[in-house]
Coordinates of C-alpha atoms in Angstrom, one line a residue:
M21 CA 107.3 125.6 134.5
S22 CA 104.8 124.8 131.8
L23 CA 104.7 121.2 132.9
K24 CA 103.7 122.4 136.5
L25 CA 101.0 124.6 135.1
F26 CA 99.6 121.8 133.0
K27 CA 99.5 119.5 136.1
R28 CA 97.7 122.1 138.2
R29 CA 95.2 122.6 135.5
N30 CA 94.5 118.9 135.4
E31 CA 94.2 118.8 139.2
V32 CA 91.6 121.6 139.2
R33 CA 89.4 119.8 136.7
P34 CA 86.5 117.8 138.3
S35 CA 87.2 114.2 137.3
M36 CA 84.6 111.8 135.9
R37 CA 85.5 109.4 138.7
R38 CA 84.8 111.9 141.4
K39 CA 81.5 112.9 139.8
L40 CA 80.3 109.3 139.6
F41 CA 81.7 108.6 143.1
F42 CA 79.7 111.5 144.7
S43 CA 76.6 110.6 142.7
L44 CA 76.5 107.0 143.7
G45 CA 77.8 107.8 147.2
S46 CA 74.9 110.2 147.8
I47 CA 72.4 107.5 146.9
A48 CA 74.2 104.9 149.1
A49 CA 74.3 107.4 152.0
I50 CA 70.6 108.2 151.7
L51 CA 69.6 104.5 151.6
L52 CA 72.0 103.6 154.5
V53 CA 70.8 106.4 156.8
S54 CA 67.1 105.8 156.1
S55 CA 67.6 102.0 156.7
I56 CA 69.3 102.6 160.0
I57 CA 66.5 105.0 161.0
S58 CA 63.9 102.4 160.0
I59 CA 65.7 99.7 162.0
L60 CA 66.1 101.8 165.1
E61 CA 62.5 103.1 165.0
Y62 CA 61.2 99.6 164.5
R63 CA 63.2 98.2 167.4
R64 CA 62.2 101.0 169.7
M65 CA 58.5 100.5 168.9
S66 CA 58.8 96.7 168.9
D67 CA 60.5 96.6 172.3
Y68 CA 58.0 99.1 173.9
V69 CA 54.8 97.6 172.6
S70 CA 56.1 94.0 173.1
D71 CA 56.6 94.8 176.8
L72 CA 53.1 96.2 177.0
I73 CA 51.6 93.2 175.3
A74 CA 53.6 90.8 177.5
S75 CA 52.3 92.7 180.6
N76 CA 48.7 92.5 179.3
I77 CA 49.0 88.7 178.7
K78 CA 50.5 88.3 182.2
S79 CA 47.7 90.3 183.7
I80 CA 45.1 88.2 181.9
N81 CA 46.7 85.0 183.1
L82 CA 46.9 86.2 186.7
S83 CA 43.3 87.5 186.7
Q84 CA 42.0 84.2 185.3
R85 CA 44.0 82.4 188.0
L86 CA 42.4 84.5 190.7
A87 CA 39.0 83.9 189.3
D88 CA 39.6 80.1 189.1
L89 CA 40.9 79.9 192.7
T90 CA 37.8 81.8 194.0
Q91 CA 35.4 79.8 191.9
E92 CA 36.8 76.5 193.2
Y93 CA 36.6 77.7 196.8
D94 CA 33.0 78.8 196.3
Q95 CA 32.0 75.5 194.7
Q96 CA 33.6 73.5 197.5
M97 CA 31.6 75.6 200.1
L98 CA 28.5 74.9 198.1
A99 CA 29.3 71.2 198.2
A100 CA 29.7 71.4 202.0
V101 CA 26.2 73.1 202.2
V102 CA 24.6 70.6 199.9
M103 CA 26.1 67.6 201.7
N104 CA 25.6 69.2 205.1
D105 CA 29.1 68.2 206.0
L106 CA 31.4 70.7 207.8
Y107 CA 34.5 68.6 207.0
L108 CA 34.0 69.3 203.3
M109 CA 34.7 73.0 204.0
P110 CA 37.9 73.7 202.0
D111 CA 41.0 75.5 203.1
F112 CA 41.9 78.6 201.1
D113 CA 45.5 79.7 200.7
I114 CA 45.0 83.4 201.3
Q115 CA 48.8 84.1 201.1
Y116 CA 49.1 82.6 197.7
F117 CA 46.0 84.4 196.5
Q118 CA 47.4 87.7 197.9
A119 CA 50.8 87.1 196.1
Q120 CA 49.0 86.6 192.8
A121 CA 46.9 89.7 193.4
D122 CA 50.0 91.7 194.1
S123 CA 51.6 90.4 190.9
L124 CA 48.5 91.3 189.0
K125 CA 48.6 94.9 190.3
S126 CA 52.3 95.3 189.4
S127 CA 51.7 94.0 185.9
I128 CA 48.9 96.5 185.1
T129 CA 50.3 99.2 182.8
S130 CA 47.2 101.3 182.3
V131 CA 46.4 104.0 184.9
N132 CA 42.7 103.6 184.1
T133 CA 42.8 99.9 184.9
L134 CA 44.3 100.2 188.4
P135 CA 41.1 101.3 190.1
M136 CA 39.5 98.1 188.8
V137 CA 42.2 96.1 190.5
D138 CA 41.4 97.9 193.8
S139 CA 37.7 97.1 193.3
V140 CA 38.6 93.4 192.8
S141 CA 40.6 93.5 196.0
V142 CA 37.7 95.1 198.0
S143 CA 35.1 92.7 196.7
F144 CA 37.4 89.7 197.4
D145 CA 37.9 91.0 201.0
N146 CA 34.2 91.2 201.5
F147 CA 33.7 87.7 200.0
M148 CA 36.5 86.2 202.3
K149 CA 35.1 88.0 205.4
T150 CA 31.7 86.5 204.7
S151 CA 33.1 83.0 204.0
L152 CA 35.0 83.0 207.3
K153 CA 31.6 82.9 209.1
F154 CA 30.7 79.6 207.5
D155 CA 31.7 77.5 210.6
E156 CA 29.7 79.8 212.8
V157 CA 26.6 79.7 210.6
F158 CA 26.9 75.9 210.0
L159 CA 26.9 75.2 213.7
A160 CA 24.2 77.7 214.6
D161 CA 20.7 76.2 215.1
T162 CA 19.0 79.4 214.4
V163 CA 20.5 80.1 210.9
N164 CA 19.7 78.1 207.8
T165 CA 23.0 77.4 206.1
G166 CA 21.5 77.3 202.6
E167 CA 19.7 80.6 203.0
W168 CA 22.9 82.2 204.3
F169 CA 24.9 80.8 201.4
F170 CA 22.6 82.1 198.7
G171 CA 21.5 85.2 200.6
S172 CA 24.8 86.5 202.0
L173 CA 27.8 84.6 200.6
Q174 CA 26.8 84.2 197.0
P175 CA 26.0 87.9 196.4
S176 CA 29.5 88.8 197.6
Y177 CA 31.0 86.2 195.3
S178 CA 28.9 87.5 192.4
K179 CA 30.2 91.0 193.1
F180 CA 33.7 89.7 193.0
R181 CA 33.1 87.8 189.7
L182 CA 31.6 91.0 188.2
D183 CA 34.5 93.1 189.2
I184 CA 37.1 90.6 187.9
D185 CA 35.2 90.1 184.7
N186 CA 35.2 93.9 184.2
L187 CA 38.9 93.9 184.9
N188 CA 39.5 91.1 182.3
E189 CA 37.5 93.0 179.7
A190 CA 39.5 96.2 180.3
I191 CA 42.8 94.2 180.0
H192 CA 41.6 92.6 176.8
E193 CA 40.7 96.1 175.4
E194 CA 44.1 97.4 176.4
L195 CA 45.7 94.3 174.7
K196 CA 43.7 95.1 171.5
T197 CA 44.8 98.7 171.6
N198 CA 48.5 97.8 172.1
S199 CA 48.3 95.3 169.3
A200 CA 46.8 97.9 167.0
E201 CA 49.5 100.4 168.2
F202 CA 52.1 97.8 167.4
E203 CA 50.8 97.4 163.8
E204 CA 50.6 101.1 163.5
G205 CA 54.1 101.6 164.8
F206 CA 55.3 98.9 162.3
Y207 CA 54.0 100.9 159.3
R208 CA 55.3 104.1 160.8
S209 CA 58.7 102.6 161.3
I210 CA 59.0 101.4 157.7
M211 CA 58.0 104.7 156.2
P212 CA 61.6 106.1 156.3
G213 CA 62.6 103.0 154.3
V214 CA 59.8 103.5 151.8
V215 CA 60.7 107.2 151.5
S216 CA 64.4 106.4 151.1
V217 CA 63.7 103.8 148.4
G218 CA 61.5 106.3 146.5
A219 CA 64.3 108.9 146.9
G220 CA 66.9 106.4 145.8
L221 CA 64.9 105.5 142.7
L222 CA 64.5 109.2 141.9
L223 CA 68.2 109.7 142.3
V224 CA 68.9 106.7 140.2
L225 CA 66.7 108.2 137.4
L226 CA 68.5 111.5 137.8
L227 CA 71.9 109.8 137.7
A228 CA 70.8 107.8 134.6
Y229 CA 69.8 111.1 132.9
F230 CA 73.1 112.7 134.0
L231 CA 75.1 109.8 132.6
M232 CA 73.2 109.8 129.4
S233 CA 73.4 113.5 128.9
Y234 CA 76.9 114.2 130.0
Y235 CA 78.8 111.0 129.2
V236 CA 77.0 108.4 127.1
N237 CA 75.7 110.9 124.4
P238 CA 79.0 112.7 124.2
I239 CA 80.9 109.4 123.7
Y240 CA 78.5 108.5 120.9
K241 CA 79.1 111.9 119.3
I242 CA 82.8 111.5 119.6
S243 CA 82.6 108.0 118.1
S244 CA 80.3 109.3 115.3
G245 CA 82.8 112.1 114.6
I246 CA 85.6 109.6 114.3
D247 CA 83.6 107.4 111.9
N248 CA 82.7 110.4 109.8
Y249 CA 86.4 111.4 109.6
R250 CA 87.5 107.9 108.7
Q251 CA 84.7 107.2 106.1
L252 CA 84.0 110.7 104.7
G253 CA 87.0 112.8 105.8
R254 CA 84.7 115.3 107.6
R255 CA 85.8 117.5 110.4
H256 CA 84.9 116.7 114.0
G257 CA 83.0 119.8 115.1
Y258 CA 81.2 118.5 118.1
V259 CA 81.5 120.8 121.2
F260 CA 79.9 120.2 124.6
E261 CA 80.1 122.0 127.9
G262 CA 82.4 120.8 130.6
D263 CA 86.0 120.7 131.5
D264 CA 86.4 117.1 132.7
Q265 CA 88.4 114.3 131.1
L266 CA 85.7 113.6 128.6
A267 CA 85.9 117.2 127.3
N268 CA 89.6 116.8 127.2
I269 CA 89.3 113.7 125.1
N270 CA 86.9 115.4 122.7
N271 CA 89.2 118.4 122.3
G272 CA 92.1 116.0 121.7
V273 CA 90.1 114.1 119.1
T274 CA 89.1 117.4 117.4
E275 CA 92.8 118.6 117.3
L276 CA 94.0 115.2 116.0
I277 CA 91.4 115.2 113.2
E278 CA 92.2 118.8 112.3
E279 CA 95.9 118.1 112.2
N280 CA 95.3 115.0 110.1
L281 CA 93.1 116.9 107.7
E282 CA 95.7 119.7 107.5
L283 CA 98.4 117.1 106.9
K284 CA 96.4 115.4 104.2
K285 CA 95.8 118.8 102.6
R286 CA 99.5 119.5 102.5
I287 CA 100.3 116.1 101.1
R288 CA 97.7 116.6 98.4
S289 CA 99.2 120.0 97.6
L290 CA 102.7 118.5 97.4
R291 CA 101.5 115.8 95.1
E292 CA 99.8 118.3 92.8
E293 CA 102.9 120.4 92.6
K294 CA 105.0 117.3 91.8
G295 CA 102.5 116.3 89.1
K296 CA 102.8 119.6 87.4

Protein backbone atom coordinates (compact mmCIF):
# COMPACT_ATOMS: atom_id res chain seq x y z
CA MET A 1 0.00 0.00 0.00
CA SER A 2 2.74 2.45 0.98
CA LEU A 3 4.64 1.58 -2.20
CA LYS A 4 1.59 2.51 -4.32
CA LEU A 5 1.18 5.83 -2.51
CA PHE A 6 4.86 6.57 -3.05
CA LYS A 7 4.52 5.87 -6.78
CA ARG A 8 1.45 8.09 -7.05
CA ARG A 9 3.22 10.91 -5.28
CA ASN A 10 6.09 10.65 -7.71
CA GLU A 11 3.70 10.62 -10.69
CA VAL A 12 1.99 13.81 -9.53
CA ARG A 13 5.26 15.71 -9.30
CA PRO A 14 6.06 17.89 -12.32
CA SER A 15 9.23 16.40 -13.73
CA MET A 16 12.29 18.40 -14.80
CA ARG A 17 12.14 16.68 -18.16
CA ARG A 18 8.55 17.79 -18.69
CA LYS A 19 9.29 21.38 -17.68
CA LEU A 20 12.24 21.62 -20.03
CA PHE A 21 10.29 19.89 -22.80
CA PHE A 22 7.40 22.34 -22.59
CA SER A 23 9.75 25.34 -22.32
CA LEU A 24 11.78 24.39 -25.38
CA GLY A 25 8.68 23.11 -27.18
CA SER A 26 6.90 26.44 -26.80
CA ILE A 27 9.86 28.27 -28.34
CA ALA A 28 10.04 25.78 -31.21
CA ALA A 29 6.27 26.03 -31.79
CA ILE A 30 6.35 29.84 -31.93
CA LEU A 31 9.28 29.87 -34.36
CA LEU A 32 7.71 27.15 -36.52
CA VAL A 33 4.28 28.78 -36.74
CA SER A 34 5.69 32.22 -37.48
CA SER A 35 8.02 30.79 -40.13
CA ILE A 36 5.11 29.03 -41.84
CA ILE A 37 3.06 32.25 -41.73
CA SER A 38 5.98 34.21 -43.20
CA ILE A 39 6.48 31.69 -46.01
CA LEU A 40 2.77 31.54 -46.89
CA GLU A 41 2.40 35.33 -46.78
CA TYR A 42 5.50 35.84 -48.92
CA ARG A 43 4.36 33.25 -51.48
CA ARG A 44 0.90 34.80 -51.67
CA MET A 45 2.27 38.31 -52.17
CA SER A 46 4.97 37.09 -54.53
CA ASP A 47 2.54 35.19 -56.78
CA TYR A 48 0.02 38.02 -56.84
CA VAL A 49 2.45 40.85 -57.55
CA SER A 50 4.55 38.73 -59.92
CA ASP A 51 1.45 38.13 -62.05
CA LEU A 52 0.75 41.86 -62.10
CA ILE A 53 4.33 42.69 -63.07
CA ALA A 54 4.31 40.00 -65.79
CA SER A 55 1.07 41.48 -67.17
CA ASN A 56 2.60 44.98 -67.14
CA ILE A 57 5.68 43.79 -69.02
CA LYS A 58 3.51 41.97 -71.55
CA SER A 59 1.40 45.11 -72.02
CA ILE A 60 4.49 47.24 -72.56
CA ASN A 61 5.85 44.81 -75.19
CA LEU A 62 2.51 44.64 -77.02
CA SER A 63 2.06 48.40 -76.94
CA GLN A 64 5.55 48.93 -78.30
CA ARG A 65 4.88 46.37 -81.04
CA LEU A 66 1.72 48.21 -82.11
CA ALA A 67 3.62 51.50 -82.15
CA ASP A 68 6.43 49.98 -84.26
CA LEU A 69 4.00 48.44 -86.76
CA THR A 70 2.14 51.71 -87.24
CA GLN A 71 5.32 53.76 -87.48
CA GLU A 72 6.72 51.45 -90.16
CA TYR A 73 3.46 51.71 -92.11
CA ASP A 74 3.48 55.50 -91.84
CA GLN A 75 7.11 55.77 -92.99
CA GLN A 76 6.46 53.50 -95.98
CA MET A 77 3.52 55.69 -97.04
CA LEU A 78 5.78 58.73 -96.68
CA ALA A 79 8.31 57.03 -98.97
CA ALA A 80 5.55 56.44 -101.54
CA VAL A 81 4.64 60.14 -101.37
CA VAL A 82 8.23 61.33 -101.65
CA MET A 83 9.11 58.93 -104.49
CA ASN A 84 5.70 59.58 -106.12
CA ASP A 85 5.35 55.84 -106.69
CA LEU A 86 2.06 54.16 -105.90
CA TYR A 87 3.69 50.72 -105.99
CA LEU A 88 5.65 51.63 -102.86
CA MET A 89 2.38 51.77 -100.95
CA PRO A 90 2.75 49.10 -98.24
CA ASP A 91 0.29 46.41 -97.23
CA PHE A 92 -0.82 46.51 -93.62
CA ASP A 93 -1.78 43.25 -91.83
CA ILE A 94 -4.82 44.60 -90.04
CA GLN A 95 -5.77 41.18 -88.64
CA TYR A 96 -2.38 40.73 -86.97
CA PHE A 97 -2.57 44.26 -85.61
CA GLN A 98 -6.07 43.63 -84.25
CA ALA A 99 -4.94 40.38 -82.61
CA GLN A 100 -2.10 42.22 -80.89
CA ALA A 101 -4.48 44.97 -79.80
CA ASP A 102 -6.88 42.40 -78.30
CA SER A 103 -3.99 40.77 -76.44
CA LEU A 104 -2.99 44.18 -75.13
CA LYS A 105 -6.49 44.86 -73.88
CA SER A 106 -6.70 41.48 -72.13
CA SER A 107 -3.31 41.97 -70.47
CA ILE A 108 -4.26 45.30 -68.89
CA THR A 109 -4.87 44.83 -65.16
CA SER A 110 -5.74 48.37 -64.13
CA VAL A 111 -9.29 49.64 -64.57
CA ASN A 112 -7.97 53.18 -65.01
CA THR A 113 -5.83 52.13 -67.98
CA LEU A 114 -8.59 50.43 -69.99
CA PRO A 115 -10.08 53.73 -71.31
CA MET A 116 -6.63 54.58 -72.70
CA VAL A 117 -6.66 51.32 -74.67
CA ASP A 118 -10.02 52.29 -76.10
CA SER A 119 -8.60 55.71 -77.06
CA VAL A 120 -5.72 53.98 -78.85
CA SER A 121 -8.19 51.79 -80.74
CA VAL A 122 -10.28 54.79 -81.79
CA SER A 123 -7.29 56.85 -82.93
CA PHE A 124 -5.90 53.86 -84.84
CA ASP A 125 -9.24 53.36 -86.61
CA ASN A 126 -9.21 57.02 -87.67
CA PHE A 127 -5.65 56.66 -88.91
CA MET A 128 -6.46 53.52 -90.89
CA LYS A 129 -9.61 55.03 -92.43
CA THR A 130 -7.56 58.01 -93.57
CA SER A 131 -4.73 55.84 -94.92
CA LEU A 132 -7.16 53.77 -97.00
CA LYS A 133 -7.86 56.88 -99.07
CA PHE A 134 -4.24 56.99 -100.22
CA ASP A 135 -4.88 55.35 -103.59
CA GLU A 136 -7.78 57.68 -104.32
CA VAL A 137 -5.81 60.76 -103.34
CA PHE A 138 -2.71 59.65 -105.26
CA LEU A 139 -4.63 59.11 -108.48
CA ALA A 140 -6.71 62.30 -108.17
CA ASP A 141 -5.42 65.24 -110.21
CA THR A 142 -7.10 67.81 -108.01
CA VAL A 143 -5.49 66.79 -104.70
CA ASN A 144 -1.85 67.32 -103.76
CA THR A 145 -0.62 64.06 -102.25
CA GLY A 146 2.00 65.74 -100.04
CA GLU A 147 -0.46 68.25 -98.65
CA TRP A 148 -2.96 65.47 -97.98
CA PHE A 149 -0.31 63.37 -96.25
CA PHE A 150 0.88 66.10 -93.90
CA GLY A 151 -2.48 67.81 -93.56
CA SER A 152 -4.82 64.83 -93.09
CA LEU A 153 -2.93 61.56 -92.56
CA GLN A 154 -0.07 62.77 -90.38
CA PRO A 155 -2.32 64.48 -87.76
CA SER A 156 -4.29 61.24 -87.33
CA TYR A 157 -1.01 59.35 -86.95
CA SER A 158 0.25 61.91 -84.42
CA LYS A 159 -2.97 61.48 -82.44
CA PHE A 160 -2.44 57.71 -82.42
CA ARG A 161 1.18 58.14 -81.26
CA LEU A 162 0.09 60.50 -78.49
CA ASP A 163 -2.53 58.05 -77.25
CA ILE A 164 -0.18 55.09 -77.33
CA ASP A 165 2.58 57.09 -75.60
CA ASN A 166 0.11 58.01 -72.85
CA LEU A 167 -0.81 54.34 -72.56
CA ASN A 168 2.84 53.34 -72.28
CA GLU A 169 3.42 55.95 -69.60
CA ALA A 170 0.41 54.70 -67.62
CA ILE A 171 1.61 51.08 -67.89
CA HIS A 172 5.10 52.10 -66.74
CA GLU A 173 3.59 53.91 -63.74
CA GLU A 174 1.55 50.85 -62.92
CA LEU A 175 4.67 48.69 -63.22
CA LYS A 176 6.50 51.04 -60.86
CA THR A 177 3.61 50.88 -58.39
CA ASN A 178 3.48 47.08 -58.54
CA SER A 179 7.24 46.85 -58.02
CA ALA A 180 6.98 49.10 -54.97
CA GLU A 181 4.06 47.02 -53.72
CA PHE A 182 6.13 43.88 -54.17
CA GLU A 183 8.95 45.37 -52.09
CA GLU A 184 6.46 46.55 -49.50
CA GLY A 185 4.80 43.13 -49.42
CA PHE A 186 8.19 41.47 -48.98
CA TYR A 187 8.94 43.48 -45.86
CA ARG A 188 5.41 42.91 -44.62
CA SER A 189 5.71 39.17 -45.15
CA ILE A 190 8.98 38.89 -43.21
CA MET A 191 7.61 40.82 -40.23
CA PRO A 192 6.10 37.67 -38.62
CA GLY A 193 9.52 36.06 -38.88
CA VAL A 194 11.19 39.09 -37.30
CA VAL A 195 8.61 39.14 -34.52
CA SER A 196 8.98 35.42 -33.94
CA VAL A 197 12.76 35.69 -33.76
CA GLY A 198 12.41 38.50 -31.23
CA ALA A 199 9.87 36.48 -29.25
CA GLY A 200 12.13 33.44 -29.49
CA LEU A 201 15.11 35.38 -28.16
CA LEU A 202 12.99 36.72 -25.32
CA LEU A 203 11.80 33.22 -24.48
CA VAL A 204 15.38 31.96 -24.62
CA LEU A 205 16.40 34.65 -22.11
CA LEU A 206 13.45 33.75 -19.89
CA LEU A 207 14.31 30.08 -20.19
CA ALA A 208 17.95 30.81 -19.34
CA TYR A 209 16.81 32.77 -16.28
CA PHE A 210 14.46 29.93 -15.35
CA LEU A 211 17.22 27.33 -15.67
CA MET A 212 19.70 29.44 -13.73
CA SER A 213 17.24 30.21 -10.94
CA TYR A 214 15.52 26.88 -10.54
CA TYR A 215 18.13 24.35 -11.61
CA VAL A 216 21.69 25.62 -11.99
CA ASN A 217 21.83 27.66 -8.76
CA PRO A 218 20.18 24.91 -6.66
CA ILE A 219 22.63 22.35 -8.05
CA TYR A 220 25.51 24.66 -7.08
CA LYS A 221 23.98 25.05 -3.60
CA ILE A 222 23.61 21.30 -3.20
CA SER A 223 27.19 20.78 -4.40
CA SER A 224 28.43 23.50 -2.02
CA GLY A 225 26.50 21.89 0.88
CA ILE A 226 28.11 18.51 0.14
CA ASP A 227 31.59 20.12 0.08
CA ASN A 228 30.92 21.87 3.39
CA TYR A 229 29.85 18.59 4.92
CA ARG A 230 32.92 16.75 3.64
CA GLN A 231 35.45 19.42 4.56
CA LEU A 232 33.93 21.09 7.64
CA GLY A 233 31.28 18.68 8.80
CA ARG A 234 28.53 21.28 8.49
CA ARG A 235 24.87 20.56 8.07
CA HIS A 236 23.19 21.02 4.70
CA GLY A 237 20.43 23.50 5.43
CA TYR A 238 19.64 24.74 1.92
CA VAL A 239 15.93 24.76 1.18
CA PHE A 240 14.29 25.91 -2.05
CA GLU A 241 10.75 25.94 -3.33
CA GLY A 242 9.56 23.21 -5.62
CA ASP A 243 8.53 19.59 -5.58
CA ASP A 244 10.29 18.20 -8.62
CA GLN A 245 13.15 15.71 -8.85
CA LEU A 246 15.74 18.35 -7.94
CA ALA A 247 13.89 19.15 -4.72
CA ASN A 248 13.72 15.43 -4.03
CA ILE A 249 17.50 15.16 -4.51
CA ASN A 250 18.08 18.13 -2.19
CA ASN A 251 15.85 16.60 0.48
CA GLY A 252 17.64 13.27 0.10
CA VAL A 253 21.06 14.91 0.41
CA THR A 254 19.89 16.80 3.50
CA GLU A 255 18.57 13.61 5.11
CA LEU A 256 21.74 11.69 4.29
CA ILE A 257 23.96 14.42 5.76
CA GLU A 258 21.76 14.63 8.86
CA GLU A 259 21.90 10.85 9.28
CA ASN A 260 25.68 10.83 8.78
CA LEU A 261 26.13 13.65 11.31
CA GLU A 262 23.90 11.82 13.78
CA LEU A 263 25.80 8.61 13.16
CA LYS A 264 29.14 10.35 13.67
CA LYS A 265 27.83 11.89 16.88
CA ARG A 266 26.81 8.47 18.20
CA ILE A 267 30.14 6.97 17.23
CA ARG A 268 31.92 9.80 19.03
CA SER A 269 29.78 9.26 22.13
CA LEU A 270 30.53 5.55 22.12
CA ARG A 271 34.23 6.20 21.82
CA GLU A 272 34.11 8.65 24.67
CA GLU A 273 32.26 6.13 26.84
CA LYS A 274 34.80 3.44 26.03
CA GLY A 275 37.64 5.82 26.77
CA LYS A 276 36.34 6.41 30.25
